[in-house]
Short mmCIF file of C-alpha atoms in Angstrom, two decimals:
data_model
loop_
_atom_site.label_atom_id
_atom_site.label_comp_id
_atom_site.label_asym_id
_atom_site.label_seq_id
_atom_site.Cartn_x
_atom_site.Cartn_y
_atom_site.Cartn_z
CA MET A 1 -49.01 49.54 4.38
CA LYS A 2 -49.36 47.01 7.04
CA LYS A 3 -48.95 44.02 4.62
CA THR A 4 -45.75 45.65 3.38
CA PHE A 5 -44.37 45.93 6.86
CA ILE A 6 -45.23 42.31 7.64
CA ALA A 7 -43.51 41.10 4.45
CA PHE A 8 -40.44 43.23 5.20
CA ALA A 9 -40.37 41.87 8.82
CA LEU A 10 -40.51 38.21 7.51
CA LEU A 11 -37.69 38.90 5.05
CA LEU A 12 -35.57 40.38 7.74
CA VAL A 13 -36.16 37.40 10.05
CA PHE A 14 -35.27 34.95 7.23
CA ASN A 15 -32.13 36.80 6.47
CA ILE A 16 -31.09 36.70 10.06
CA ILE A 17 -31.82 33.06 10.41
CA ASN A 18 -29.84 32.46 7.22
CA ALA A 19 -26.78 34.41 8.38
CA GLN A 20 -26.72 32.45 11.45
CA ASP A 21 -26.59 29.16 9.56
CA ILE A 22 -23.69 30.42 7.35
CA ALA A 23 -21.89 31.49 10.55
CA GLU A 24 -22.13 27.80 11.67
CA LEU A 25 -20.47 26.80 8.41
CA ASN A 26 -17.77 29.39 8.95
CA ARG A 27 -17.33 28.28 12.57
CA ARG A 28 -16.84 24.56 11.63
CA ASN A 29 -14.45 25.64 8.78
CA GLY A 30 -14.17 22.08 7.36
CA PHE A 31 -15.18 18.50 7.81
CA LYS A 32 -15.22 17.08 11.37
CA TYR A 33 -11.73 17.48 12.96
CA ILE A 34 -10.10 18.57 9.48
CA LYS A 35 -10.05 22.39 9.35
CA LEU A 36 -9.39 24.31 6.32
CA GLY A 37 -6.15 26.26 6.28
CA SER A 38 -4.65 23.73 8.87
CA SER A 39 -1.31 21.94 8.36
CA ILE A 40 -1.48 18.55 6.79
CA ASP A 41 0.71 17.21 9.65
CA SER A 42 -2.07 17.65 12.03
CA ILE A 43 -4.46 15.31 10.16
CA LYS A 44 -4.60 11.73 11.44
CA GLY A 45 -4.25 9.18 8.77
CA ALA A 46 -3.24 11.32 5.95
CA THR A 47 -1.25 9.68 3.28
CA LEU A 48 0.45 11.27 0.30
CA LYS A 49 -1.01 9.99 -3.06
CA ARG A 50 0.51 12.27 -5.57
CA GLU A 51 1.94 15.81 -6.29
CA PHE A 52 0.32 17.98 -8.99
CA LYS A 53 0.07 21.42 -10.39
CA GLU A 54 -3.27 23.10 -9.33
CA LYS A 55 -4.40 25.10 -12.49
CA ASN A 56 -1.21 24.10 -14.19
CA GLU A 57 0.70 26.61 -11.95
CA PHE A 58 0.72 26.02 -8.28
CA GLU A 59 2.59 23.16 -6.62
CA ALA A 60 0.04 21.03 -4.70
CA LYS A 61 -0.38 17.80 -3.19
CA LEU A 62 -3.25 15.12 -2.91
CA TYR A 63 -3.79 13.16 0.22
CA GLU A 64 -6.13 10.35 1.10
CA VAL A 65 -7.32 10.07 4.68
CA ASN A 66 -8.02 6.60 6.19
CA HIS A 67 -8.89 6.97 9.82
CA ALA A 68 -11.87 5.71 12.07
CA ASP A 69 -12.91 9.36 12.89
CA TYR A 70 -13.95 9.95 9.39
CA LYS A 71 -15.62 6.57 8.26
CA THR A 72 -19.14 7.92 8.76
CA ILE A 73 -21.31 10.91 8.89
CA GLY A 74 -24.02 9.87 11.30
CA GLU A 75 -25.11 6.45 9.81
CA VAL A 76 -24.01 7.46 6.19
CA GLU A 77 -20.74 5.76 5.03
CA VAL A 78 -17.92 7.85 3.79
CA LYS A 79 -16.42 6.15 0.78
CA ASN A 80 -13.53 8.24 0.26
CA LEU A 81 -11.84 11.41 1.87
CA GLN A 82 -9.32 13.48 -0.03
CA LEU A 83 -7.30 16.55 0.91
CA MET A 84 -5.58 19.00 -1.40
CA THR A 85 -2.74 21.12 0.11
CA TYR A 86 -0.72 24.21 -0.96
CA LYS A 87 2.47 24.76 0.98
CA ASP A 88 1.24 22.03 3.36
CA LEU A 89 -2.00 23.90 4.07
CA VAL A 90 -5.33 22.08 3.41
CA TYR A 91 -7.30 24.23 0.84
CA LYS A 92 -9.70 21.58 -0.38
CA ILE A 93 -11.43 18.72 1.27
CA ILE A 94 -13.45 16.17 -0.90
CA VAL A 95 -15.75 13.81 0.92
CA SER A 96 -17.39 11.08 -1.12
CA THR A 97 -20.38 9.39 0.52
CA SER A 98 -22.92 6.75 -0.39
CA LYS A 99 -25.91 8.19 -1.90
CA ASP A 100 -28.27 9.16 0.90
CA ALA A 101 -30.86 12.02 1.11
CA ARG A 102 -30.14 12.56 4.70
CA VAL A 103 -26.83 14.16 3.88
CA MET A 104 -28.52 17.05 2.07
CA LYS A 105 -31.14 17.31 4.75
CA ALA A 106 -28.54 17.44 7.36
CA LEU A 107 -26.57 20.10 5.57
CA GLU A 108 -29.63 22.27 5.06
CA LYS A 109 -30.42 21.94 8.80
CA SER A 110 -26.97 23.02 9.94
CA ASP A 111 -25.94 25.33 7.26
CA GLY A 112 -29.16 26.67 5.95
CA LYS A 113 -30.72 26.59 2.31
CA ALA A 114 -28.23 26.10 -0.41
CA THR A 115 -28.07 27.89 -3.71
CA TYR A 116 -28.61 25.74 -6.68
CA VAL A 117 -26.09 26.21 -9.52
CA VAL A 118 -27.51 25.13 -12.84
CA ARG A 119 -24.23 25.29 -14.73
CA THR A 120 -22.49 22.71 -12.48
CA VAL A 121 -25.79 21.00 -11.32
CA SER A 122 -24.71 21.38 -7.71
CA TYR A 123 -25.70 23.21 -4.48
CA ASN A 124 -23.57 25.71 -2.82
CA TRP A 125 -23.04 27.46 0.48
CA ALA A 126 -20.65 30.41 0.71
CA ALA A 127 -19.39 31.74 3.94
CA GLU A 128 -16.70 34.32 4.78
CA ASN A 129 -13.68 32.12 4.68
CA LEU A 130 -14.97 28.95 2.73
CA SER A 131 -17.44 27.43 0.41
CA LEU A 132 -19.20 24.06 0.44
CA THR A 133 -20.38 22.40 -2.68
CA PHE A 134 -22.79 19.44 -2.74
CA LYS A 135 -22.89 17.31 -5.86
CA ALA A 136 -24.95 14.07 -6.42
CA HIS A 137 -23.65 11.47 -8.81
CA LYS A 138 -25.11 8.24 -9.90
CA ASN A 139 -23.88 6.18 -6.96
CA LYS A 140 -22.25 8.77 -4.68
CA ILE A 141 -22.50 12.14 -3.18
CA GLU A 142 -19.49 14.53 -3.00
CA LEU A 143 -19.09 17.27 -0.60
CA ILE A 144 -16.32 19.81 -1.53
CA TYR A 145 -15.04 22.28 1.07
CA ARG A 146 -12.69 25.13 -0.27
CA SER A 147 -10.71 27.62 1.74
CA TYR A 148 -10.75 31.14 0.50
CA PRO A 149 -7.67 32.37 2.56
CA VAL A 150 -5.44 29.64 0.94
CA LEU A 151 -6.89 30.28 -2.49
CA ARG A 152 -6.08 34.02 -2.03
CA LYS A 153 -2.59 33.05 -1.25
CA MET A 154 -2.25 31.29 -4.62
CA ALA A 155 -3.81 34.26 -6.39
CA GLU A 156 -1.38 36.66 -4.51
CA LYS A 157 1.63 34.46 -5.66
CA LYS A 158 0.41 34.61 -9.23
CA LYS A 159 -0.10 38.41 -9.01
CA LYS A 160 3.44 38.76 -7.67
CA LYS A 161 4.91 36.67 -10.60
CA ILE A 162 3.12 38.93 -13.07
CA GLU A 163 4.49 42.06 -11.36
CA GLU A 164 8.01 40.65 -11.43
CA ILE A 165 7.68 39.98 -15.17
CA ALA A 166 6.27 43.43 -15.79
CA GLU A 167 9.15 44.91 -14.00
CA ASP A 168 11.62 43.18 -16.26
CA PHE A 169 10.26 45.14 -19.26
#
């Protein structure tokens, strides 16, 4: 009985600590000064690269960011920084860095232990309003931040279109 109580207490403490880490990810809501769901006009150094259709349906834009504020994460070089927008709101941030183990260690320190996803060979953190994916490639690391509220807007638009078609019958 005593061992069960101790195990339960340790599990509870671990869950509380993990919840605090996810709260930190939610609080930051993006990469450095770039916040998910913010207007593209508020991002320093953002340049439109192309317009495209997300999932072959939603009008979206791809931006590249070139600004001194985003050149490094600590001592790790940021090779490329891209933003994707829907209706001029940032819904995805893709940060490419040089391959350095300190990136993963820093993420786990600030956001807690990640969940490994075998299918995509990546590590994920999921908070209330966003997710963060860590993916290691041969010569780089990709960090992908996704905004749930903006993605929900896309899904609502699709649902609305389907309802409009259904009403036509």
